């Protein structure tokens, strides 16, 4: 039986790993805060150290927080690559830096370990309901070996190109979302300020050329005063920062992205990093001394 | 039999008026360039002057270009309001200024003419296929009387509030689209620059949280080098200008809208006002000295 390791059992990682356990795989898990692995251990997973997991697994998944965490877990002396078996497979689901993904792939090749950068999209609901989009960079061989496992929690699973291409695709995704969020909060602010019934506006607009996921999903939350995280502001700011870093590396000037990044930094400046990304409405509210989202 | 007048038989107006003729209404039409009314005259419409139409119609529709055209056609001494019968109905489908719509409504009340501001969304295809969204400002009485006719070319027809609310809703629509277009062209630029297959990226992104109409409809056009107008840059710049004017009037600061307006002005500066709105890619191309949309 294939032995599977899972590093990082936060909200997303836990749901994804759970699908593997339920599919019959034997899992060893690790998390910096061990209590977050408890629900998986109750289902039969074993808690182990990173190097134990590395030594005994055929496939290891990582789903951690920041690129610095990815670097530590995968590239440090006590980390995965120093300890994984030749011929084993490493799949990083963290949204992280494309350049780091390329570096990991180069190191992995030296150790004869296969590796995929495989960030996901779809949030905690997508993870629970096993319908995540997974954007993958790496070799076809690695992709074909990992596919069987990822199918237990992924729906649209696409090999986008060589190492780093999964992360590049995720960054593209975040760039598109960034501007959508601005359109959503500015549109709602205009609608409310001009005296319209903003909920009615959302419903009408979503039938036409203005239709988008941000307006449909986050618009109603803004109007009923729900700024709780689907996706955390501080994680989005991490992603936008990586996007801008890659843009700098490639000499790519994207004025919209740069502006949205500044607007989101204003949320961090106001201590709102733990709210959901729809909290961007607060920036427009403060700019104008108005209230669009109630009870906030 | 109800007598119907139609002022403005450009691409949109012609399709809409045609649906009324085919539904059995007798139409008098006017257009500044009479040749653009020929196809309607072949179907049985009669060409007449604005004042003739005003005097003899129970309902008059206008679908002209700019707010200045609306003002001339409706408010000038030889225009509609001076000549329409008490109790008749005027429906302006032009995307125009909310403040002008309020002014027209006040003048109409003095003449005992009912009036609706009723901009549409859905483009030439929506007009041909009779599935336009129509966003309406005005009284319930006027709305109920106009509904029967508008149903022949509209699908989502909503009374959004009193005079001006149709135009405010359309402006909200354009504000949301404006930022979506930036997200689309910047996302595609990042995807191409980072070596991804941008078409594959569009398909994957449209299954998740980045999904939006601009990416789905205009993204593929950009990639195959098709910058022909669905919607003209110069008309979008008109709409963004009205949006900013209303924002100024209401003291509403919308940094995203302001920036997108500047980017679109760059297309005008480069003589690209007659291209479609997806030509925004040219701005990002010139900023970066790269080519994303071929053959342009």
Coordinates of C-alpha atoms in Angstrom, one line a residue:
Chain A
X1 CA 0.0 0.0 0.0
X2 CA 1.2 3.5 -0.9
X3 CA 2.4 5.5 2.1
X4 CA 1.3 9.1 2.2
X5 CA 2.6 12.0 4.3
X6 CA 0.8 15.3 4.8
X7 CA 2.5 18.4 6.2
X8 CA 0.2 21.2 7.2
X9 CA -3.3 20.5 8.6
X10 CA -4.9 23.9 8.8
X11 CA -8.4 24.5 7.5
X12 CA -7.6 23.6 3.9
X13 CA -5.0 20.9 4.5
X14 CA -7.1 19.1 7.0
X15 CA -10.1 18.8 4.7
X16 CA -8.0 17.6 1.8
X17 CA -6.1 15.0 3.9
X18 CA -9.4 13.8 5.3
X19 CA -10.6 12.9 1.8
X20 CA -7.4 10.7 1.3
X21 CA -8.0 8.9 4.7
X22 CA -11.6 8.3 3.7
X23 CA -10.4 6.9 0.4
X24 CA -8.4 4.3 2.3
X25 CA -4.9 5.7 2.2
X26 CA -2.7 5.3 5.3
X27 CA -1.5 8.8 6.4
X28 CA 1.3 10.2 8.5
X29 CA 0.7 13.9 9.3
X30 CA 2.6 16.8 10.8
X31 CA 1.5 20.3 11.8
X32 CA 3.5 23.0 13.7
X33 CA 0.5 23.2 16.0
X34 CA -0.2 19.5 16.6
X35 CA -3.7 20.1 18.0
X36 CA -4.8 21.0 14.5
X37 CA -4.1 17.4 13.4
X38 CA -6.4 15.8 16.1
X39 CA -9.4 15.3 13.9
X40 CA -7.3 13.4 11.4
X41 CA -5.7 11.3 14.1
X42 CA -9.1 10.3 15.3
X43 CA -9.8 9.1 11.7
X44 CA -6.6 6.9 11.9
X45 CA -3.7 9.2 10.8
X46 CA -0.4 9.0 12.7
X47 CA 1.4 12.1 13.9
X48 CA 5.1 12.1 12.9
X49 CA 8.0 14.5 12.5
X50 CA 8.8 15.9 9.1
X51 CA 12.0 13.8 8.7
X52 CA 10.1 10.6 9.7
X53 CA 7.4 11.4 7.2
X54 CA 10.0 12.1 4.5
X55 CA 11.9 8.8 5.1
X56 CA 8.8 6.5 5.1
X57 CA 6.5 8.0 2.5
X58 CA 6.0 7.4 -1.2
X59 CA 4.1 10.7 -1.6
X60 CA 4.3 13.7 0.6
X61 CA 1.9 16.7 0.4
X62 CA 2.6 20.2 1.9
X63 CA 0.0 22.8 2.5
X64 CA 1.6 25.4 4.7
X65 CA 1.3 29.2 5.1
X66 CA 4.0 31.4 3.5
X67 CA 6.9 30.8 1.0
X68 CA 9.3 31.0 4.0
X69 CA 7.4 28.0 5.5
X70 CA 7.6 26.1 2.2
X71 CA 11.3 26.8 2.1
X72 CA 11.9 25.6 5.6
X73 CA 9.7 22.5 5.4
X74 CA 11.1 21.4 2.0
X75 CA 14.7 22.8 1.7
X76 CA 16.1 22.9 5.3
X77 CA 18.6 20.2 6.5
X78 CA 15.8 18.6 8.6
X79 CA 13.3 19.1 5.8
X80 CA 11.7 16.9 3.2
X81 CA 14.1 16.8 0.3
X82 CA 17.1 15.8 2.4
X83 CA 15.2 12.8 3.7
X84 CA 12.8 11.6 1.0
X85 CA 13.4 8.3 -0.8
X86 CA 14.7 8.4 -4.4
X87 CA 11.7 8.0 -6.7
X88 CA 9.2 9.4 -4.3
X89 CA 6.8 12.3 -5.1
X90 CA 6.5 15.7 -3.4
X91 CA 3.3 17.8 -4.0
X92 CA 3.2 21.4 -2.7
X93 CA -0.3 22.7 -2.5
X94 CA 0.8 26.0 -0.8
X95 CA 0.2 29.2 -2.8
X96 CA 3.8 30.2 -2.9
X97 CA 6.5 31.8 -5.1
X98 CA 7.0 30.5 -8.6
X99 CA 10.7 31.2 -8.4
X100 CA 10.9 29.1 -5.2
X101 CA 9.0 26.3 -7.0
X102 CA 11.7 26.3 -9.7
X103 CA 14.4 26.2 -7.1
X104 CA 12.7 23.3 -5.3
X105 CA 12.4 21.4 -8.5
X106 CA 16.1 21.8 -9.2
X107 CA 17.0 20.5 -5.8
X108 CA 14.6 17.7 -6.1
X109 CA 16.1 16.6 -9.4
X110 CA 19.4 16.2 -7.7
X111 CA 17.8 13.8 -5.1
X112 CA 15.8 12.0 -7.8
X113 CA 12.6 13.1 -6.2
X114 CA 9.6 14.1 -8.4
X115 CA 7.9 17.4 -7.5
X116 CA 4.8 19.3 -8.4
X117 CA 3.8 22.9 -7.5
X118 CA 0.1 22.6 -7.1
X119 CA -1.7 25.5 -5.6
X120 CA -5.5 25.2 -5.3
X121 CA -8.5 27.5 -5.7
X122 CA -12.0 27.0 -4.3
X123 CA -11.6 27.8 -0.6
X124 CA -12.6 25.8 2.5
X125 CA -16.0 24.9 0.8
X126 CA -14.2 23.6 -2.3
X127 CA -11.9 21.5 -0.1
X128 CA -14.7 20.0 2.0
X129 CA -16.8 19.2 -1.1
X130 CA -13.8 17.8 -3.0
X131 CA -14.2 20.2 -5.9
X132 CA -11.0 22.3 -5.8
X133 CA -9.3 23.6 -8.9
X134 CA -5.7 22.5 -8.8
X135 CA -3.1 24.4 -11.0
X136 CA 0.0 22.3 -11.5
X137 CA 3.6 22.9 -12.6
X138 CA 6.0 20.0 -13.1
X139 CA 6.7 17.0 -15.3
X140 CA 4.0 14.8 -16.9
X141 CA 5.4 11.8 -15.1
X142 CA 5.0 13.5 -11.7
X143 CA 1.5 14.8 -12.7
X144 CA 0.3 11.3 -13.8
X145 CA 1.5 9.8 -10.5
X146 CA -0.1 12.5 -8.3
X147 CA -3.4 12.7 -10.2
X148 CA -4.9 9.6 -8.7
X149 CA -4.5 11.0 -5.2
X150 CA -5.5 14.6 -6.0
X151 CA -8.7 13.4 -7.6
X152 CA -10.1 12.7 -4.1
X153 CA -10.4 16.4 -3.4
X154 CA -9.8 18.1 -6.8
X155 CA -12.2 18.6 -9.7
X156 CA -10.4 20.7 -12.3
X157 CA -6.8 19.4 -12.1
X158 CA -4.6 20.8 -14.9
X159 CA -0.9 20.5 -15.7
X160 CA -0.1 24.0 -16.8
X161 CA 3.6 23.5 -17.7
X162 CA 7.0 22.9 -16.1
X163 CA 7.9 23.7 -12.5
X164 CA 6.5 27.1 -11.3
X165 CA 3.6 27.1 -13.8
X166 CA 1.1 26.0 -11.1
X167 CA 2.2 29.1 -9.0
X168 CA 2.2 31.4 -12.1
X169 CA -1.4 30.3 -12.8
X170 CA -2.5 30.9 -9.3
X171 CA -0.9 34.4 -9.4
X172 CA -2.8 35.1 -12.6
X173 CA -5.9 34.0 -10.8
X174 CA -5.2 36.4 -7.9
X175 CA -4.5 39.3 -10.3
X176 CA -7.9 38.8 -12.0
X177 CA -9.6 38.6 -8.6
X178 CA -7.8 41.6 -7.3
X179 CA -9.4 44.0 -9.8
X180 CA -12.8 42.2 -9.6
X181 CA -12.8 43.0 -5.9
X182 CA -12.2 46.7 -6.6
X183 CA -15.0 46.7 -9.2
X184 CA -17.3 45.1 -6.7
X185 CA -16.7 47.5 -3.8
X186 CA -16.7 50.6 -6.0
X187 CA -19.8 49.5 -7.8
X188 CA -21.7 48.9 -4.6
X189 CA -20.5 52.2 -3.1
X190 CA -21.8 54.0 -6.2
X191 CA -25.1 52.1 -6.1
X192 CA -25.7 52.9 -2.4
X193 CA -24.5 56.5 -2.6
X194 CA -26.8 57.2 -5.6
X195 CA -29.8 55.8 -3.7
X196 CA -30.3 52.5 -5.5
X197 CA -31.3 49.2 -3.9
X198 CA -27.9 47.7 -4.1
X199 CA -29.1 44.1 -3.7
X200 CA -31.4 44.5 -6.6
X201 CA -28.5 46.0 -8.6
X202 CA -26.3 43.0 -7.9
X203 CA -29.0 40.6 -9.1
X204 CA -29.6 42.6 -12.3
X205 CA -25.9 43.1 -13.0
X206 CA -25.1 39.4 -12.6
X207 CA -27.3 38.6 -15.6
X208 CA -25.1 40.7 -18.0
X209 CA -21.7 41.8 -19.0
X210 CA -20.7 42.9 -15.4
X211 CA -21.3 39.4 -14.1
X212 CA -18.5 38.0 -11.9
X213 CA -17.8 35.7 -8.9
X214 CA -16.8 38.6 -6.6
X215 CA -20.0 40.5 -7.2
X216 CA -22.2 37.4 -6.9
X217 CA -20.5 35.9 -3.8
X218 CA -19.0 38.8 -1.9
X219 CA -21.4 41.6 -2.9
X220 CA -24.3 40.2 -0.8
X221 CA -22.0 39.6 2.2
X222 CA -20.8 43.2 2.1
X223 CA -24.4 44.5 2.0
X224 CA -25.4 42.4 5.0
X225 CA -22.3 43.4 7.0
X226 CA -20.6 40.0 6.8
X227 CA -16.8 40.7 6.5
X228 CA -15.8 37.3 8.0
X229 CA -13.1 35.5 6.0
X230 CA -13.8 33.2 3.2
X231 CA -10.2 34.2 2.2
X232 CA -8.1 36.2 4.7
X233 CA -6.9 39.7 3.7
X234 CA -3.4 38.9 5.0
X235 CA -3.2 35.8 2.8
X236 CA -4.4 37.9 -0.2
X237 CA -1.8 40.5 0.6
X238 CA 0.8 37.7 0.6
X239 CA -0.3 36.6 -2.8
X240 CA -0.4 40.1 -4.2
X241 CA 3.1 40.7 -2.9
X242 CA 4.4 37.6 -4.6
X243 CA 2.6 38.7 -7.8
X244 CA 4.4 42.1 -7.6
X245 CA 7.7 40.4 -6.9
X246 CA 7.4 38.2 -10.0
X247 CA 6.4 41.2 -12.0
X248 CA 9.5 43.0 -10.9
X249 CA 11.6 40.0 -11.7
X250 CA 10.0 39.8 -15.2
X251 CA 9.9 43.6 -15.7
X252 CA 6.1 43.6 -16.0
X253 CA 4.3 46.9 -15.2
X254 CA 0.7 46.2 -14.1
X255 CA -0.8 49.5 -12.7
X256 CA -4.1 47.9 -11.7
X257 CA -2.4 45.2 -9.6
X258 CA -0.1 47.8 -8.0
X259 CA -3.1 50.0 -7.0
X260 CA -5.1 47.1 -5.6
X261 CA -2.1 46.0 -3.5
X262 CA -1.9 49.5 -2.0
X263 CA -5.7 49.5 -1.2
X264 CA -5.3 46.1 0.6
X265 CA -2.3 47.3 2.5
X266 CA -4.6 50.0 3.9
X267 CA -6.6 47.2 5.5
X268 CA -3.5 45.8 7.1
X269 CA -2.6 49.3 8.3
X270 CA -6.0 49.4 10.0
X271 CA -5.6 46.1 11.7
X272 CA -8.0 44.3 9.4
X273 CA -5.8 41.6 8.1
X274 CA -7.9 38.8 9.7
X275 CA -11.1 39.9 7.9
X276 CA -12.2 38.4 4.6
X277 CA -11.1 40.0 1.3
X278 CA -14.5 41.6 0.9
X279 CA -13.4 44.0 3.7
X280 CA -12.0 46.1 0.9
X281 CA -15.2 47.9 1.2
X282 CA -13.8 49.5 4.4
X283 CA -11.2 51.3 2.4
X284 CA -13.8 52.9 0.1
X285 CA -15.9 53.7 3.2
X286 CA -13.0 55.5 4.9
X287 CA -12.0 57.3 1.8
X288 CA -15.5 58.8 1.6
X289 CA -16.6 58.9 5.2
X290 CA -19.6 56.7 4.4
X291 CA -21.1 53.4 5.5
X292 CA -21.9 50.7 3.0
X293 CA -21.5 47.5 5.0
X294 CA -23.6 47.7 8.2
X295 CA -22.3 46.7 11.7
X296 CA -18.6 47.1 10.9
Chain B
X1 CA -53.7 51.0 -32.5
X2 CA -51.0 52.5 -30.4
X3 CA -48.7 54.8 -32.5
X4 CA -45.0 54.3 -31.8
X5 CA -42.1 56.7 -32.6
X6 CA -38.4 55.7 -32.6
X7 CA -35.6 58.2 -32.7
X8 CA -32.1 56.8 -33.3
X9 CA -31.7 53.8 -35.6
X10 CA -28.0 52.9 -35.2
X11 CA -26.9 49.3 -34.6
X12 CA -28.8 48.9 -31.3
X13 CA -31.8 51.1 -32.0
X14 CA -32.5 49.4 -35.3
X15 CA -32.5 45.9 -33.9
X16 CA -34.8 47.0 -31.1
X17 CA -37.2 48.9 -33.3
X18 CA -37.3 45.9 -35.7
X19 CA -38.7 43.7 -32.9
X20 CA -41.6 46.2 -32.4
X21 CA -42.4 46.2 -36.1
X22 CA -42.4 42.4 -36.3
X23 CA -44.7 42.4 -33.2
X24 CA -47.2 44.4 -35.3
X25 CA -46.7 48.0 -34.1
X26 CA -46.8 50.8 -36.6
X27 CA -43.6 52.8 -36.4
X28 CA -42.5 56.3 -37.4
X29 CA -38.7 56.5 -37.2
X30 CA -36.0 59.3 -37.4
X31 CA -32.3 59.2 -37.6
X32 CA -29.8 62.0 -38.2
X33 CA -28.3 59.8 -41.0
X34 CA -31.5 58.7 -42.7
X35 CA -29.8 55.8 -44.6
X36 CA -29.5 54.0 -41.3
X37 CA -33.3 53.7 -41.2
X38 CA -33.6 52.0 -44.6
X39 CA -33.9 48.5 -43.3
X40 CA -36.8 49.5 -41.0
X41 CA -38.6 51.4 -43.8
X42 CA -38.4 48.3 -45.9
X43 CA -40.2 46.5 -43.1
X44 CA -43.0 49.2 -43.1
X45 CA -41.8 52.0 -40.9
X46 CA -42.3 55.6 -42.0
X47 CA -39.5 58.2 -41.8
X48 CA -40.6 61.4 -40.2
X49 CA -39.2 64.5 -38.4
X50 CA -38.7 64.6 -34.6
X51 CA -41.6 67.0 -34.2
X52 CA -43.9 65.0 -36.5
X53 CA -43.1 61.9 -34.4
X54 CA -43.7 63.8 -31.2
X55 CA -47.1 65.1 -32.3
X56 CA -48.5 61.9 -33.5
X57 CA -47.1 59.2 -31.2
X58 CA -48.5 57.6 -28.0
X59 CA -45.0 56.3 -27.1
X60 CA -41.7 57.6 -28.3
X61 CA -38.3 55.8 -27.8
X62 CA -34.9 57.4 -28.1
X63 CA -31.6 55.6 -28.6
X64 CA -29.0 58.2 -29.5
X65 CA -25.3 58.7 -28.9
X66 CA -24.3 61.2 -26.2
X67 CA -26.0 63.1 -23.4
X68 CA -25.8 66.2 -25.6
X69 CA -27.8 64.3 -28.3
X70 CA -30.4 63.3 -25.7
X71 CA -30.6 66.9 -24.5
X72 CA -31.1 68.2 -28.1
X73 CA -33.6 65.5 -29.2
X74 CA -35.7 65.8 -26.0
X75 CA -35.3 69.3 -24.6
X76 CA -34.7 71.6 -27.5
X77 CA -37.6 73.8 -28.9
X78 CA -38.0 71.5 -31.9
X79 CA -37.5 68.5 -29.7
X80 CA -39.8 65.8 -28.3
X81 CA -41.1 67.4 -25.0
X82 CA -42.3 70.6 -26.6
X83 CA -44.4 68.6 -29.1
X84 CA -45.6 65.4 -27.4
X85 CA -49.2 64.9 -26.5
X86 CA -50.3 65.1 -22.8
X87 CA -50.5 61.6 -21.4
X88 CA -48.0 60.2 -23.9
X89 CA -44.9 58.2 -22.8
X90 CA -41.2 58.9 -23.6
X91 CA -38.6 56.1 -23.1
X92 CA -34.9 57.0 -23.4
X93 CA -32.8 53.9 -24.0
X94 CA -29.6 56.0 -24.4
X95 CA -26.9 55.4 -21.8
X96 CA -26.8 59.0 -20.5
X97 CA -26.4 61.2 -17.5
X98 CA -28.5 60.5 -14.4
X99 CA -28.7 64.3 -13.7
X100 CA -30.0 64.9 -17.2
X101 CA -32.6 62.2 -16.7
X102 CA -33.8 63.9 -13.6
X103 CA -34.0 67.2 -15.5
X104 CA -36.0 65.6 -18.3
X105 CA -38.3 64.1 -15.9
X106 CA -39.0 67.5 -14.3
X107 CA -39.7 69.1 -17.7
X108 CA -41.9 66.2 -18.7
X109 CA -44.0 66.5 -15.6
X110 CA -44.8 70.1 -16.6
X111 CA -46.1 68.8 -20.0
X112 CA -47.9 65.9 -18.4
X113 CA -45.7 63.5 -20.4
X114 CA -44.6 60.2 -18.7
X115 CA -40.9 59.5 -19.0
X116 CA -38.5 56.6 -18.3
X117 CA -34.7 56.5 -18.3
X118 CA -34.0 53.0 -19.5
X119 CA -30.5 52.2 -20.6
X120 CA -29.8 48.7 -21.8
X121 CA -27.1 46.1 -21.5
X122 CA -26.3 43.1 -23.7
X123 CA -24.9 44.6 -26.8
X124 CA -25.9 44.1 -30.4
X125 CA -26.3 40.4 -29.9
X126 CA -28.6 41.0 -27.0
X127 CA -30.7 43.4 -29.1
X128 CA -30.9 41.1 -32.1
X129 CA -31.8 38.1 -29.8
X130 CA -34.3 40.2 -27.8
X131 CA -32.7 39.5 -24.5
X132 CA -31.4 42.9 -23.3
X133 CA -31.3 43.8 -19.7
X134 CA -33.1 47.1 -19.2
X135 CA -32.5 49.2 -16.1
X136 CA -35.2 51.7 -15.5
X137 CA -35.8 54.9 -13.6
X138 CA -39.2 56.5 -13.4
X139 CA -42.8 56.1 -12.0
X140 CA -44.5 52.7 -11.7
X141 CA -47.3 54.0 -14.0
X142 CA -44.8 54.8 -16.8
X143 CA -43.0 51.5 -16.2
X144 CA -46.2 49.5 -16.4
X145 CA -47.2 51.2 -19.6
X146 CA -43.8 50.8 -21.3
X147 CA -43.3 47.2 -20.2
X148 CA -45.5 45.6 -22.8
X149 CA -43.5 47.2 -25.6
X150 CA -40.0 46.7 -24.1
X151 CA -40.7 43.0 -23.6
X152 CA -40.3 42.5 -27.3
X153 CA -36.6 43.1 -27.0
X154 CA -35.8 43.0 -23.3
X155 CA -35.5 40.0 -20.9
X156 CA -34.5 41.3 -17.5
X157 CA -36.5 44.6 -17.3
X158 CA -36.3 46.1 -13.8
X159 CA -37.7 49.3 -12.3
X160 CA -34.8 50.5 -10.2
X161 CA -36.3 53.6 -8.6
X162 CA -37.4 57.1 -9.6
X163 CA -36.0 59.2 -12.5
X164 CA -32.2 58.8 -12.9
X165 CA -32.1 55.3 -11.3
X166 CA -31.9 53.5 -14.6
X167 CA -28.8 55.6 -15.5
X168 CA -27.3 55.2 -12.0
X169 CA -27.7 51.4 -12.4
X170 CA -26.0 51.4 -15.8
X171 CA -23.2 53.5 -14.4
X172 CA -22.8 50.9 -11.6
X173 CA -22.6 48.3 -14.3
X174 CA -19.9 50.2 -16.1
X175 CA -17.9 50.7 -12.9
X176 CA -17.9 47.0 -12.3
X177 CA -16.9 46.2 -15.9
X178 CA -14.1 48.8 -15.9
X179 CA -12.2 47.0 -13.2
X180 CA -13.0 43.6 -14.6
X181 CA -11.4 44.6 -17.9
X182 CA -8.2 45.7 -16.1
X183 CA -8.1 42.3 -14.3
X184 CA -8.5 40.5 -17.6
X185 CA -5.8 42.3 -19.5
X186 CA -3.3 42.3 -16.6
X187 CA -4.0 38.6 -15.9
X188 CA -3.5 37.7 -19.5
X189 CA -0.3 39.7 -19.7
X190 CA 1.1 38.0 -16.6
X191 CA 0.1 34.6 -18.0
X192 CA 1.8 35.1 -21.3
X193 CA 4.9 36.8 -19.9
X194 CA 5.4 34.0 -17.4
X195 CA 5.2 31.4 -20.2
X196 CA 1.8 29.9 -19.6
X197 CA -0.7 28.8 -22.2
X198 CA -3.0 31.7 -21.6
X199 CA -6.0 30.1 -23.3
X200 CA -5.7 27.1 -20.9
X201 CA -5.4 29.6 -18.0
X202 CA -8.7 31.3 -19.1
X203 CA -10.5 28.0 -19.2
X204 CA -9.3 27.0 -15.8
X205 CA -9.8 30.4 -14.1
X206 CA -13.4 30.6 -15.3
X207 CA -14.3 27.6 -13.2
X208 CA -13.3 29.3 -10.0
X209 CA -13.3 32.5 -8.0
X210 CA -11.7 34.5 -10.8
X211 CA -14.6 33.8 -13.1
X212 CA -16.1 36.8 -14.9
X213 CA -17.7 37.8 -18.2
X214 CA -14.8 39.9 -19.4
X215 CA -12.3 37.1 -19.0
X216 CA -14.7 34.6 -20.6
X217 CA -15.9 36.7 -23.6
X218 CA -13.0 39.2 -24.2
X219 CA -10.1 37.1 -23.0
X220 CA -10.2 34.7 -26.0
X221 CA -10.7 37.6 -28.4
X222 CA -7.5 39.3 -27.1
X223 CA -5.5 36.1 -27.5
X224 CA -6.6 35.6 -31.1
X225 CA -5.9 39.3 -32.0
X226 CA -9.6 40.3 -32.4
X227 CA -9.9 43.9 -31.1
X228 CA -13.0 44.7 -33.1
X229 CA -15.8 46.4 -31.2
X230 CA -18.5 44.5 -29.3
X231 CA -18.5 47.8 -27.4
X232 CA -16.6 50.8 -28.6
X233 CA -13.8 52.3 -26.5
X234 CA -15.1 55.8 -27.2
X235 CA -18.5 54.9 -25.9
X236 CA -17.0 53.3 -22.8
X237 CA -14.9 56.5 -22.2
X238 CA -18.1 58.5 -22.5
X239 CA -19.7 56.2 -19.8
X240 CA -16.7 56.4 -17.5
X241 CA -16.7 60.2 -17.9
X242 CA -20.3 60.3 -16.8
X243 CA -19.5 58.0 -13.9
X244 CA -16.7 60.3 -12.7
X245 CA -19.0 63.4 -13.2
X246 CA -21.7 61.8 -11.0
X247 CA -19.0 60.8 -8.5
X248 CA -17.8 64.4 -8.4
X249 CA -21.3 65.7 -7.9
X250 CA -21.9 63.2 -5.0
X251 CA -18.4 63.6 -3.5
X252 CA -17.5 59.9 -4.1
X253 CA -13.9 59.0 -4.4
X254 CA -13.4 55.8 -6.4
X255 CA -9.6 55.3 -7.1
X256 CA -10.1 52.2 -9.2
X257 CA -12.6 53.9 -11.6
X258 CA -10.3 57.0 -11.9
X259 CA -7.4 54.8 -12.8
X260 CA -9.3 52.7 -15.4
X261 CA -10.5 55.9 -16.9
X262 CA -6.9 57.1 -17.4
X263 CA -5.9 53.8 -19.0
X264 CA -8.8 54.1 -21.5
X265 CA -7.9 57.7 -22.2
X266 CA -4.6 56.3 -23.3
X267 CA -6.4 54.4 -26.1
X268 CA -8.1 57.6 -27.3
X269 CA -4.7 59.3 -27.2
X270 CA -3.4 56.6 -29.5
X271 CA -6.2 56.9 -32.0
X272 CA -7.9 53.6 -30.9
X273 CA -11.3 54.9 -29.9
X274 CA -13.1 52.9 -32.5
X275 CA -11.7 49.6 -31.3
X276 CA -13.5 47.4 -28.8
X277 CA -13.1 47.7 -25.1
X278 CA -10.8 44.7 -25.0
X279 CA -8.2 46.9 -26.8
X280 CA -7.2 47.9 -23.2
X281 CA -4.6 45.2 -23.8
X282 CA -2.7 47.7 -26.0
X283 CA -2.1 49.9 -23.0
X284 CA -0.4 47.1 -21.1
X285 CA 1.5 46.1 -24.2
X286 CA 2.8 49.6 -24.7
X287 CA 3.6 50.0 -21.0
X288 CA 5.8 46.9 -21.2
X289 CA 7.0 46.9 -24.8
X290 CA 5.5 43.4 -25.3
X291 CA 2.9 41.8 -27.6
X292 CA 0.0 39.8 -26.1
X293 CA -2.7 40.3 -28.8
X294 CA -1.3 39.2 -32.2
X295 CA -1.7 41.1 -35.5
X296 CA -2.4 44.5 -33.8

